[in-house]
Each structure stands twice: as C-alpha cells, then as structure tokens.
GROMACS .gro file of C-alpha atoms in nm:
model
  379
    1UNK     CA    1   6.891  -3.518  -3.135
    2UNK     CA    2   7.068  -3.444  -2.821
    3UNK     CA    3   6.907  -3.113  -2.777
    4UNK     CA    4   6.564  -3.272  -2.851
    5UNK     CA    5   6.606  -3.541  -2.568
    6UNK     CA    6   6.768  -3.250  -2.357
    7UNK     CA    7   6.424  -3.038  -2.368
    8UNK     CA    8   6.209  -3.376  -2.351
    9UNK     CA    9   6.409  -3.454  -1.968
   10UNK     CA   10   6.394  -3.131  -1.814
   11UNK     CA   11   6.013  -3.162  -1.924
   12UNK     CA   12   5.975  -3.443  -1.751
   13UNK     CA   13   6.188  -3.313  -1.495
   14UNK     CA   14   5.983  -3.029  -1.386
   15UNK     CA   15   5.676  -3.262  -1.437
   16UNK     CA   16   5.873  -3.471  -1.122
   17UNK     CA   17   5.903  -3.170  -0.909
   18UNK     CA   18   5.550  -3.076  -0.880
   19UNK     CA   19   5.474  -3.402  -0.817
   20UNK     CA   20   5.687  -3.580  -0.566
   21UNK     CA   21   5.949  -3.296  -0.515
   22UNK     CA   22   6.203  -3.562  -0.676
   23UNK     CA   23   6.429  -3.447  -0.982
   24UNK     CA   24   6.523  -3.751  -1.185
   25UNK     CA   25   6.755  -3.533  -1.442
   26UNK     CA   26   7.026  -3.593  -1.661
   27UNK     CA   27   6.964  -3.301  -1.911
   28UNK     CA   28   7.168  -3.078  -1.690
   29UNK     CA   29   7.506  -3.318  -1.644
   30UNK     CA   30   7.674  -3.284  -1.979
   31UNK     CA   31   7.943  -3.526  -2.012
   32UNK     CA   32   8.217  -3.597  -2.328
   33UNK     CA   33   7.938  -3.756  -2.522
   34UNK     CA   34   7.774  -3.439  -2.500
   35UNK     CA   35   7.781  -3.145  -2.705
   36UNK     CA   36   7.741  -2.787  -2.470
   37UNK     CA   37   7.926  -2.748  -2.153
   38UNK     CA   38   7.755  -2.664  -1.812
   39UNK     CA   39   7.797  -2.316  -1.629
   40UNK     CA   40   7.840  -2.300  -1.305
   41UNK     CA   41   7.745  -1.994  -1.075
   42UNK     CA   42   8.042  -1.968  -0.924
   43UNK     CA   43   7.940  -1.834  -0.570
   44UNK     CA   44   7.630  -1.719  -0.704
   45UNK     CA   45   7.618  -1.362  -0.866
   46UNK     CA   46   7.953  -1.285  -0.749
   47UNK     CA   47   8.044  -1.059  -1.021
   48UNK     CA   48   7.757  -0.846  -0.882
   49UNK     CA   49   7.632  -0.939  -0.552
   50UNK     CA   50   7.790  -1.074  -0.288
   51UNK     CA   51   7.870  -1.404  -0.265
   52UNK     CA   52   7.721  -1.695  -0.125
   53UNK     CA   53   7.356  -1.536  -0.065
   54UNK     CA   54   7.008  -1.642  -0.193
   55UNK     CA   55   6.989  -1.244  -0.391
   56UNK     CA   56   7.291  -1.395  -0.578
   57UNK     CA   57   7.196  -1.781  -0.627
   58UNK     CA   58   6.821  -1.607  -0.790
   59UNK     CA   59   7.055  -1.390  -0.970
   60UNK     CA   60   7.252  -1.653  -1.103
   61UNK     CA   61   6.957  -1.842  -1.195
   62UNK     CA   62   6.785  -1.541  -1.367
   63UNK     CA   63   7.104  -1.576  -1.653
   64UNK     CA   64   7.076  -1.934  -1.724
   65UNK     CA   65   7.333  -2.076  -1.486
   66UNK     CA   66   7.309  -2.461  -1.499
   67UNK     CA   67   7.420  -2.529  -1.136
   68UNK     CA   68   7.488  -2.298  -0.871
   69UNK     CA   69   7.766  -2.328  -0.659
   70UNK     CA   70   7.743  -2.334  -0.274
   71UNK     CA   71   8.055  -2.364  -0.034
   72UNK     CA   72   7.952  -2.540   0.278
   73UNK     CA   73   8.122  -2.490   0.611
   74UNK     CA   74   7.932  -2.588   0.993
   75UNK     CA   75   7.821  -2.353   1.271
   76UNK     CA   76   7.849  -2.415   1.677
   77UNK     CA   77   7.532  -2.656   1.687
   78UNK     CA   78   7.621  -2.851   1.346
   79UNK     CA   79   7.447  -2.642   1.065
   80UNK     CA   80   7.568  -2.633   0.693
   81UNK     CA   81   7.584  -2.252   0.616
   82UNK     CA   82   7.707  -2.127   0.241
   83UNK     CA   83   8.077  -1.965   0.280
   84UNK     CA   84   8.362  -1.956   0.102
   85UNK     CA   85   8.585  -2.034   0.412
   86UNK     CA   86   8.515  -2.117   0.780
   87UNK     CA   87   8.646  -1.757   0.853
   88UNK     CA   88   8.408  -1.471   0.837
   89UNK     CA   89   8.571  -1.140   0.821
   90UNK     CA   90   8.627  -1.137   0.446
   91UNK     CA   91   8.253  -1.182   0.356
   92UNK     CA   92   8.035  -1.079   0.641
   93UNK     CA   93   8.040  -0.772   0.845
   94UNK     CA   94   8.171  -0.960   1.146
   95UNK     CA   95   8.416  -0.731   1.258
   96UNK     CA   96   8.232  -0.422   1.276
   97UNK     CA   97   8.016  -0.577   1.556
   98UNK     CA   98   8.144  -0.515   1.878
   99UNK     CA   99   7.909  -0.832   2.036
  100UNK     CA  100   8.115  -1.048   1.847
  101UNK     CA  101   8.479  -0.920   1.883
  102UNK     CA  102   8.527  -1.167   2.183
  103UNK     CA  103   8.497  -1.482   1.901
  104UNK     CA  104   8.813  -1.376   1.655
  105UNK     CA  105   9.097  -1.633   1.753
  106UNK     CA  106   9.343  -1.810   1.584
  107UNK     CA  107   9.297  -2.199   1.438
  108UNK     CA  108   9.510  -2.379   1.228
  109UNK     CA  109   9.383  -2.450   0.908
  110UNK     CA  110   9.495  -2.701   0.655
  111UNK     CA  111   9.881  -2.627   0.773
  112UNK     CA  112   9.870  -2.249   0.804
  113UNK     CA  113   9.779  -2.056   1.143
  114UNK     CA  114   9.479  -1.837   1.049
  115UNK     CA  115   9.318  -1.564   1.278
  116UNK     CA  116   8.965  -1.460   1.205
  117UNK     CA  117   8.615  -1.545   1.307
  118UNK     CA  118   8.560  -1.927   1.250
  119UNK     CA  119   8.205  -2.001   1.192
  120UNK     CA  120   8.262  -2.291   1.419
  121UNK     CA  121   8.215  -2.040   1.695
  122UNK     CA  122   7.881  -1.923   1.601
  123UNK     CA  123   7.551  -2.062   1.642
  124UNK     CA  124   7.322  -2.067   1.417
  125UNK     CA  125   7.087  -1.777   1.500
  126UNK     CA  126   7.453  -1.590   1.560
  127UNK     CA  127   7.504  -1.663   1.194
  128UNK     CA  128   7.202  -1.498   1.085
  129UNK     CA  129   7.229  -1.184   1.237
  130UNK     CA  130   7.539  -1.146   1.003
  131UNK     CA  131   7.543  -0.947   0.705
  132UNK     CA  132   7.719  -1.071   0.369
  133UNK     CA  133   7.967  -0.814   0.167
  134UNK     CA  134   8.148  -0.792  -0.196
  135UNK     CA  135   8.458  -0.996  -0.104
  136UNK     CA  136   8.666  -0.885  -0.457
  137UNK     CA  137   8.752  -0.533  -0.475
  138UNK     CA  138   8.652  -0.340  -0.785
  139UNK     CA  139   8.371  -0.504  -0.773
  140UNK     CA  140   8.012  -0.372  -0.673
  141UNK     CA  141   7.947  -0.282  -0.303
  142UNK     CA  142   7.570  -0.168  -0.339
  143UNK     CA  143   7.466  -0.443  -0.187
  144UNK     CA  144   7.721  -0.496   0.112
  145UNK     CA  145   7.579  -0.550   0.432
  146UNK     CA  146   7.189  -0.633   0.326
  147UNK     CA  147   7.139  -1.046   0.287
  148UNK     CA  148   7.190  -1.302   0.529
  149UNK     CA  149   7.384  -1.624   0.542
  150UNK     CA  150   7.173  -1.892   0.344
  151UNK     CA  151   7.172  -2.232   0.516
  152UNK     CA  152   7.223  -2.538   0.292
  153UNK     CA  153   6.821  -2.610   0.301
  154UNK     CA  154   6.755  -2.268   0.223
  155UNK     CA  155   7.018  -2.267  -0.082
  156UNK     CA  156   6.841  -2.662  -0.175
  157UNK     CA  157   6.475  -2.500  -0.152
  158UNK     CA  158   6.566  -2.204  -0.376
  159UNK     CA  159   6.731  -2.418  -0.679
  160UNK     CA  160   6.383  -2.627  -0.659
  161UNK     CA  161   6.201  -2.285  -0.678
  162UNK     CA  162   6.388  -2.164  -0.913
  163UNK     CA  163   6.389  -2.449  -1.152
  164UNK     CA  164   5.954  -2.429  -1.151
  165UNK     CA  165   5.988  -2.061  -1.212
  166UNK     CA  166   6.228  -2.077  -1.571
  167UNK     CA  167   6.081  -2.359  -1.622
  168UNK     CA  168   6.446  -2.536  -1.664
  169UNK     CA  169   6.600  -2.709  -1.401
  170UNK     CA  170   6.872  -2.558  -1.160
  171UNK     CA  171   7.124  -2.755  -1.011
  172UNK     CA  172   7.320  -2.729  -0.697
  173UNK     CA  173   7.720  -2.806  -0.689
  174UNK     CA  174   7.766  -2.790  -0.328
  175UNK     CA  175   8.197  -2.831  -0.206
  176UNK     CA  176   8.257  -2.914   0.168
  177UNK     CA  177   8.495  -2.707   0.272
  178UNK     CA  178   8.816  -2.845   0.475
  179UNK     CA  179   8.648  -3.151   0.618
  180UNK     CA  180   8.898  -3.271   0.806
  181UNK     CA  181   8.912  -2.906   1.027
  182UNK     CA  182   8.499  -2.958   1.068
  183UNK     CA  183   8.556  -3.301   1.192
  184UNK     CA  184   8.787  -3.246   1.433
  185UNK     CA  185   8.567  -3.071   1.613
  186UNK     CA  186   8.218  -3.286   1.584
  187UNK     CA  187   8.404  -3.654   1.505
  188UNK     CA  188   8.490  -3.840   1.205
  189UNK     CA  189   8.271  -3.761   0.866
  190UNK     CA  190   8.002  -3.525   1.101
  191UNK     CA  191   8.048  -3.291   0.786
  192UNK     CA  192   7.975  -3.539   0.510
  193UNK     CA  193   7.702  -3.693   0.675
  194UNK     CA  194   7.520  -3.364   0.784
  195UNK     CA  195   7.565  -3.313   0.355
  196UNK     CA  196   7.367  -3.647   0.324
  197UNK     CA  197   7.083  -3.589   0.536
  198UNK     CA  198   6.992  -3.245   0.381
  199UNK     CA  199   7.036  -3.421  -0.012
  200UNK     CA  200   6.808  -3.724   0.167
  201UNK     CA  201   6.583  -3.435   0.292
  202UNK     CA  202   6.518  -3.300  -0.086
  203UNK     CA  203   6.494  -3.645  -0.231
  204UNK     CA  204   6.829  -3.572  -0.414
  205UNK     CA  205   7.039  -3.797  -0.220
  206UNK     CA  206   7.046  -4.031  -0.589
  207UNK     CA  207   7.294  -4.034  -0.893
  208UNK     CA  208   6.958  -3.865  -1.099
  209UNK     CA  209   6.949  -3.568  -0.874
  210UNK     CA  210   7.119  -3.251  -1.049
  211UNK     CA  211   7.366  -3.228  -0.784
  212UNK     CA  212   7.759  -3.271  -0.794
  213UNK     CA  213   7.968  -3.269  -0.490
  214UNK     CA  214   8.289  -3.153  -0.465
  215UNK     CA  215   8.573  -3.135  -0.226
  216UNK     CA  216   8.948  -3.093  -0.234
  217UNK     CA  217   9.017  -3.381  -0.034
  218UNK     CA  218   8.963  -3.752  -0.095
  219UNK     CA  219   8.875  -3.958   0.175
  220UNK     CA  220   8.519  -3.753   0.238
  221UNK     CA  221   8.452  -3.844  -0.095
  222UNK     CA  222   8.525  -4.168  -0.097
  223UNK     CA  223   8.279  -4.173   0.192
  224UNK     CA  224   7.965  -4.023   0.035
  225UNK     CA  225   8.052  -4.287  -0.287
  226UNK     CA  226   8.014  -4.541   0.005
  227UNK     CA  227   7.667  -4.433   0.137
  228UNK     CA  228   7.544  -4.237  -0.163
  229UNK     CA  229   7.528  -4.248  -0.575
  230UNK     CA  230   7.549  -3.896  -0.563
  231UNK     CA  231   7.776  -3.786  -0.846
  232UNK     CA  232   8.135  -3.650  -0.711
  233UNK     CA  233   8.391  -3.425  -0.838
  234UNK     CA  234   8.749  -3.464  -0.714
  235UNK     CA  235   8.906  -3.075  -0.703
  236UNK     CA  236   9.263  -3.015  -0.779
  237UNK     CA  237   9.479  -2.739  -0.730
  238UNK     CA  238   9.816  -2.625  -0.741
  239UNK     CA  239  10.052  -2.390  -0.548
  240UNK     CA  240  10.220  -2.186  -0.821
  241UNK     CA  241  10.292  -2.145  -1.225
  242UNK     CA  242  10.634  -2.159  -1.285
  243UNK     CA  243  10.815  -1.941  -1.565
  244UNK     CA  244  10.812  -2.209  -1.797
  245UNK     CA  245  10.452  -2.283  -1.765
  246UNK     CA  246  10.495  -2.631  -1.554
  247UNK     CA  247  10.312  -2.659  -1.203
  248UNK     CA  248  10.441  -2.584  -0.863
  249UNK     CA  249  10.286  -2.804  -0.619
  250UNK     CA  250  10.583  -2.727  -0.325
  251UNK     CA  251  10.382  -2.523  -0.060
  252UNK     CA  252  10.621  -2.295   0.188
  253UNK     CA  253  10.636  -2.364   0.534
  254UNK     CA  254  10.326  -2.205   0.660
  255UNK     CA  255  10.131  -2.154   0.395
  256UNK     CA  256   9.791  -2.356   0.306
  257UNK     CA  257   9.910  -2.734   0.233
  258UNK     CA  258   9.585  -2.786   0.038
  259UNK     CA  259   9.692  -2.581  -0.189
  260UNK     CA  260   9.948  -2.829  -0.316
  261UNK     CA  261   9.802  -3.146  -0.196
  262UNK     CA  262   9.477  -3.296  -0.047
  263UNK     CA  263   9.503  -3.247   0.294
  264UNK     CA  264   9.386  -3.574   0.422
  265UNK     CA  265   9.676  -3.735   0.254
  266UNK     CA  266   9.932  -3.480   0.408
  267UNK     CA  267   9.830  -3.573   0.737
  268UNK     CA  268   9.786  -3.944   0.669
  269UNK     CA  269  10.161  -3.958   0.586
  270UNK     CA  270  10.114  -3.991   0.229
  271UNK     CA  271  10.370  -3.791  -0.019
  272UNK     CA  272  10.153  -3.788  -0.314
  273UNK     CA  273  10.051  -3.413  -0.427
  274UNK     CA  274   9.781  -3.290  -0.675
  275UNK     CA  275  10.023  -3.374  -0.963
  276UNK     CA  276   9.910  -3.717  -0.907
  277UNK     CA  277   9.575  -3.677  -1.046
  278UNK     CA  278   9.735  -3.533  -1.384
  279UNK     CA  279   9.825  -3.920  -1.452
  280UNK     CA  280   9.691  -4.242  -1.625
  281UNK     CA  281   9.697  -4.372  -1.251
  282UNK     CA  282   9.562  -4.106  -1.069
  283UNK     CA  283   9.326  -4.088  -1.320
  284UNK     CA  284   9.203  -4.427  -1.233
  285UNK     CA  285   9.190  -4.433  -0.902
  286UNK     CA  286   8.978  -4.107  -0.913
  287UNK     CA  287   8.726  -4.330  -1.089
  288UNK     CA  288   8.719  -4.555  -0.800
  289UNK     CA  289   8.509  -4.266  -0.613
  290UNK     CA  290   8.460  -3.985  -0.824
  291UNK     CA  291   8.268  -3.917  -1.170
  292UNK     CA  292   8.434  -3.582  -1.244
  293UNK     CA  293   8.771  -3.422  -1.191
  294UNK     CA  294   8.760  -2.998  -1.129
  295UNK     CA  295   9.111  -2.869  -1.175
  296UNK     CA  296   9.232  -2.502  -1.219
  297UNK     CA  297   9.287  -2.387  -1.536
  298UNK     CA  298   9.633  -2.446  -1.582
  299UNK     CA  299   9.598  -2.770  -1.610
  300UNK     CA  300   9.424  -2.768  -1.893
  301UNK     CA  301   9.613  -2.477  -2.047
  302UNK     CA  302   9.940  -2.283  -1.866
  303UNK     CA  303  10.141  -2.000  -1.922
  304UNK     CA  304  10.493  -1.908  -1.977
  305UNK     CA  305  10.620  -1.573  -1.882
  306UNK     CA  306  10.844  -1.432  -2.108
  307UNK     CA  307  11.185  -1.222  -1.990
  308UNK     CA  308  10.985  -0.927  -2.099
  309UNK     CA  309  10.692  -1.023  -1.843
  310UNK     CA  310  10.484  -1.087  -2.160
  311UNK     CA  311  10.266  -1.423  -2.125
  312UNK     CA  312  10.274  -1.685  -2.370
  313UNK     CA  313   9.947  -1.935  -2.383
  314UNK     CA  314  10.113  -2.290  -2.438
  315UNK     CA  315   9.926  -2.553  -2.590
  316UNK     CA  316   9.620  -2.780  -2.431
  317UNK     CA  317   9.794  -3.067  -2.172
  318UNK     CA  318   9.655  -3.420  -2.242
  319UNK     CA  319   9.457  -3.385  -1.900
  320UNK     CA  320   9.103  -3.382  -2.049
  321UNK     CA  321   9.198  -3.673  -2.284
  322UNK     CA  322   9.293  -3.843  -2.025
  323UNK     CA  323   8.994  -3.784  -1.815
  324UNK     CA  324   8.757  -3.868  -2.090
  325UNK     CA  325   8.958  -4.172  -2.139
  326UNK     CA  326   8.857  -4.271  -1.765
  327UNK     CA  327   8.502  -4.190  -1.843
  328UNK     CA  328   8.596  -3.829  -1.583
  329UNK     CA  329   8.393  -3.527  -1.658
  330UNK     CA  330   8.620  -3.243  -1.616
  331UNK     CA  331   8.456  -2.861  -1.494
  332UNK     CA  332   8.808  -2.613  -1.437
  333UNK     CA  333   8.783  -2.317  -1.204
  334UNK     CA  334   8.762  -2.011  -1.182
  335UNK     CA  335   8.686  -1.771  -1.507
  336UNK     CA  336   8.684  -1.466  -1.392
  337UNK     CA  337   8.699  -1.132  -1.597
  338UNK     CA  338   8.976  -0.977  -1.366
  339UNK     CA  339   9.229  -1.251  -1.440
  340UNK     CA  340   9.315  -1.145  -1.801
  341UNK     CA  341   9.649  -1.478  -1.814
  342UNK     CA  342   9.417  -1.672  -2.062
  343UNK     CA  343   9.178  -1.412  -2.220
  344UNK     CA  344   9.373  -1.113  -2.334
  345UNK     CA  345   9.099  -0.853  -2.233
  346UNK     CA  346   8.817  -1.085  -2.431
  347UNK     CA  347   8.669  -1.334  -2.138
  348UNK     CA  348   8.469  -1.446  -2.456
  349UNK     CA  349   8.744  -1.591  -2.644
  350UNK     CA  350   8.938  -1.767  -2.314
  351UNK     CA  351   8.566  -1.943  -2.284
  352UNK     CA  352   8.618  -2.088  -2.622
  353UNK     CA  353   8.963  -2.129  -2.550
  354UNK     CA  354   8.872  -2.398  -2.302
  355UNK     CA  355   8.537  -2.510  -2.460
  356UNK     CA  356   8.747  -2.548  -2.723
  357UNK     CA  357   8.975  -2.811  -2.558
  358UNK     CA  358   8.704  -3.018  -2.453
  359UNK     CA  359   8.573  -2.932  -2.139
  360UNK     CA  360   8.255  -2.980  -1.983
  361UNK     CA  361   8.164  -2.753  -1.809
  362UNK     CA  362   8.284  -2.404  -1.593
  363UNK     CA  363   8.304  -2.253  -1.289
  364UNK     CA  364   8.261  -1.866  -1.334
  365UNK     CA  365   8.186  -1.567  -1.104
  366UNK     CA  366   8.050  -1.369  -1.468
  367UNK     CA  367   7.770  -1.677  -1.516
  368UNK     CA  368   7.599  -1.407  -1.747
  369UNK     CA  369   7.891  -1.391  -1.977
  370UNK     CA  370   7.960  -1.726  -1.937
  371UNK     CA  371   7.621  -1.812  -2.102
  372UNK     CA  372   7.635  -1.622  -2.364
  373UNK     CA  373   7.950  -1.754  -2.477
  374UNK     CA  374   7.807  -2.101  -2.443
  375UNK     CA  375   7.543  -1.976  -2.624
  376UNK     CA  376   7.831  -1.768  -2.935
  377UNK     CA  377   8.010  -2.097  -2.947
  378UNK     CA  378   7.711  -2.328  -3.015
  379UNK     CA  379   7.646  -2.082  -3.278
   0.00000   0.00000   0.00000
C-alpha cells in the first residue's frame, strides 16, 4: 500500500511541476513509518565525476538517486555556489592560474588557521572561469578540469529538470557550509537567508518541497525553522574512534572544532559537544528545530580495533531508537567504497548493515551501488 500511494504522489507530483513549477511531495521523504530508505548523491557522481558539478548531479540522477546533495558556500558579491569547503584548491584548478595566485591567504576557519583560496574572495564571474577536479585519489580524473562551478539556482533548476525527464521526482539536500565564517563577513544569518530566497524563488521554500537542509551548526537552523517549514537535518560528527569503539569528541589545539562540536556553541561559550545529541535530551531539543538528525556512521554502529589491528563491528547503539522515539529521521554519512571499517570489501552488505538497523536514508558518493542495494534489500 505504501508503494501504491508512493507512485500515486510523485504522479501527482510531476503533474504540479508542469503546472505551477511547485512540488508538493512526500513520496521522496521516507521516514520510520516507512519501508525503503532514501539515497542521497553524495556530492553528486563523486565516485566518477567530480564533485559538486551539474555533469555529476545529471549523473546522479541518471541512477535513481532520491536527493542530491549540494554543499553551499558564498562568493565576493553574495552568491550560493556548490563546494565542499569555502577553500578552492582541492576541487578546482585554482592554483594552476597564475591571475589568481594573488587571492590564496590564510583565514581561520572553525578554530583551525587554513591557507587556500576562500571563495569569499571571488566574484561570481571569477568563480566561473574555474574548473572543477576529482578531489579523492584513485578515483577517475577523465573529467578534471572540464565543468564549471554550479550556482545554487543552477543546481535547483536541474533537480526540477531532471525530475520531468525520469519521470520521478529529484530532490535537493542542500548543507550550508560554516555559517558562522560566511556571516562574519556579510552580517548575521546573510547565509541562511540568501538559502531562503533561492527555495522562495523555486516555490520550495514549504515543508512539501523535496528539500532537506542541513548544517553542522544549530543556531542557522533554528533560524530557517523560524522563517521557513522547510524540513531540517541537524549533522553530527565526531573527532575520533577510540580503540574500544566509544567516540572521541576532544579536538587538539588547532585542529577543526566542528569536528567535535557545533561551532556556534564553541564560540557562544557553551561546553556541550556532539555527544549531546546521542541523548534522550539532546534528542528533544533537536525536535525543537529540526525533523532529522545526520550523524556519521559510528554512531549508529562503531568499531573496536583489536591488538592485532583487526576491526571488530560492535553492535547497533540505541541512537536510531532514540531518534524515532522523537519522531527524528536519521540519514548517516558517508558510504563510500574506499572505507572498507564497516563493509569488509562488500559495500553491499555494510548497506544492509545499516538499512538493517533502521535507518532512513544514506549519504553515498557510489549512489549507483547504493540503489541497487536498496533495491537487493527490498528484495
């Protein structure tokens, strides 16, 4: 029955599109009542392409993703561009143009003193004159050097393309990238509002759009629930896995303090780290803003390393329980073929592995693998 009312929205759905360019779909938002999880194109095609371009987004949409994922970071004059970071360098061919060598510099970022090329420095136009590159080695350069940067609008008028063409619905799941660095340079919530006019733009500025917006730190979310129904997805992360399998949320002097805790409550004084969304409390006060929860894998499932190096798969942690119990949807990150902890050599299996557990949805850079083991496990 749920598959039957699953085909009958995104009918209706596409019907929408054509018709007032408004998507008023729940078919693509799983949740615990639900019985497939989502895939999201992590980055795209990055398995393939490189990352963060419009080849890879069609890509991604050509296997089936659900959503694809754009990173958001602003330009000179205020633009939302898709990269992974503000800096350049590891996904553009930046620094083999000379007309640009007078923009690397160093900023501090989230705690840790970073030198690159900040996309803050470049316009616009600047921006796309740049060429994006295969930022995982091992992986395929073919491509390097041949697509541009895709602004936000550009990445929000492909998904709507796309979804006409399959004739399925594409969602975006767009994550702001270190809001508080942005705003410091173009005043309080500049990022997060710039995010709202482009959803108002598309007509998917609504809780029935198929969009989910994530960030890594709270108070920008709290925002957009304040001026928006949009859903929102509270990320998590942590800094380490210890032997034993627990979490290691203590960041070393220097080093990123996001990866340990949100950064907006590091600078607001406040002691609480990640681990404090693993609770019955934290839990609940994600609810307060949030309708989903995306933590890294080992929160869901961990490791311990044996004396012989050997790793040991412990057992599922009560986090999605506990999410579910707070009415959270929960979508870990990142499955990725290369990082063999969970999978053994058989990305297949870790898939079911965490399907398995409950979640509901993932984030993979191998969206065409991670369909098909959607697709092994229904079966």
């Amino acid at each position: 029955m749920i598959k039957h009312m699953s085909t009958v929205f995104s009918l209706i759905t596409l019907m929408m599109i054509t018709s007032c360019d408004l998507i008023d779909d729940n078919s693509g938002n799983p949740g615990p009542d639900t019985d497939l999880p989502i895939v999201i194109a992590h980055r795209g095609a990055q398995s393939v392409l490189p990352e963060h371009t419009l080849e890879g987004y069609t890509k991604a949409s050509e296997w089936n993703a659900d959503f694809i994922e754009p990173d958001l970071v602003l330009t000179k004059d205020g633009h939302l561009v898709a990269r992974h970071e503000p800096m350049l360098s590891g996904t553009t061919n930046v620094a083999d143009l000379p007309e640009f060598a007078h923009l690397k510099t160093t900023k501090n970022l989230d705690g840790k003193m970073v030198t690159d090329w900040f996309a803050s420095d470049f316009t616009l136009e600047e921006i796309k004159t740049l060429r994006a590159k295969q930022a995982f080695s091992g992986r395929p350069t073919d491509f390097d050097n041949l697509f541009e940067i895709p602004t936000f609008e550009e990445v929000i008028q492909l998904a709507k393309a796309q979804s006409l063409t399959r004739g399925k619905v594409l969602g975006i799941y767009p994550e702001i990238k270190h809001p508080l660095f942005h705003n410091e340079i173009f005043g309080a919530y500049f990022m997060e509002d710039q995010l709202l006019k482009a959803l108002s733009k598309a007509h998917w500025n609504h809780k029935n759009a198929p969009v989910f917006v994530q960030c890594f730190e709270v108070a920008p979310l709290q925002y957009i629930n304040s001026k928006s129904t949009v859903k929102l997805v509270q990320l998590i992360s942590t800094y380490n896995i210890n032997k034993d399998g627990s979490l290691d949320y203590n960041v070393p002097d220097g080093d990123f303090i996001s990866y340990g805790a949100p950064y907006d409550f590091f600078v607001n004084g406040d002691d609480r780290t990640y681990e404090f969304f693993t609770t019955e409390e934290g839990m609940k006060f994600t609810t307060t803003y949030a309708d989903g929860i995306g933590p890294w894998k080992p929160f869901i499932i961990s490791y311990r390393t044996e004396d012989s190096g050997e790793l040991t798969l412990l057992e599922p942690t009560d986090f999605i329980d506990l999410a579910h119990d707070n009415d959270l949807l929960v979508h870990p990150y990142t499955f990725r073929n290369e990082n063999m902890q969970w999978s053994q050599g058989n990305p297949e299996a870790e898939y079911h592995l965490f399907f398995d557990a409950g979640v509901d949805g993932v984030f993979s850079d191998y969206t065409d693998e991670a369909v098909q083991a959607v697709s092994t496990w229904e079966d």
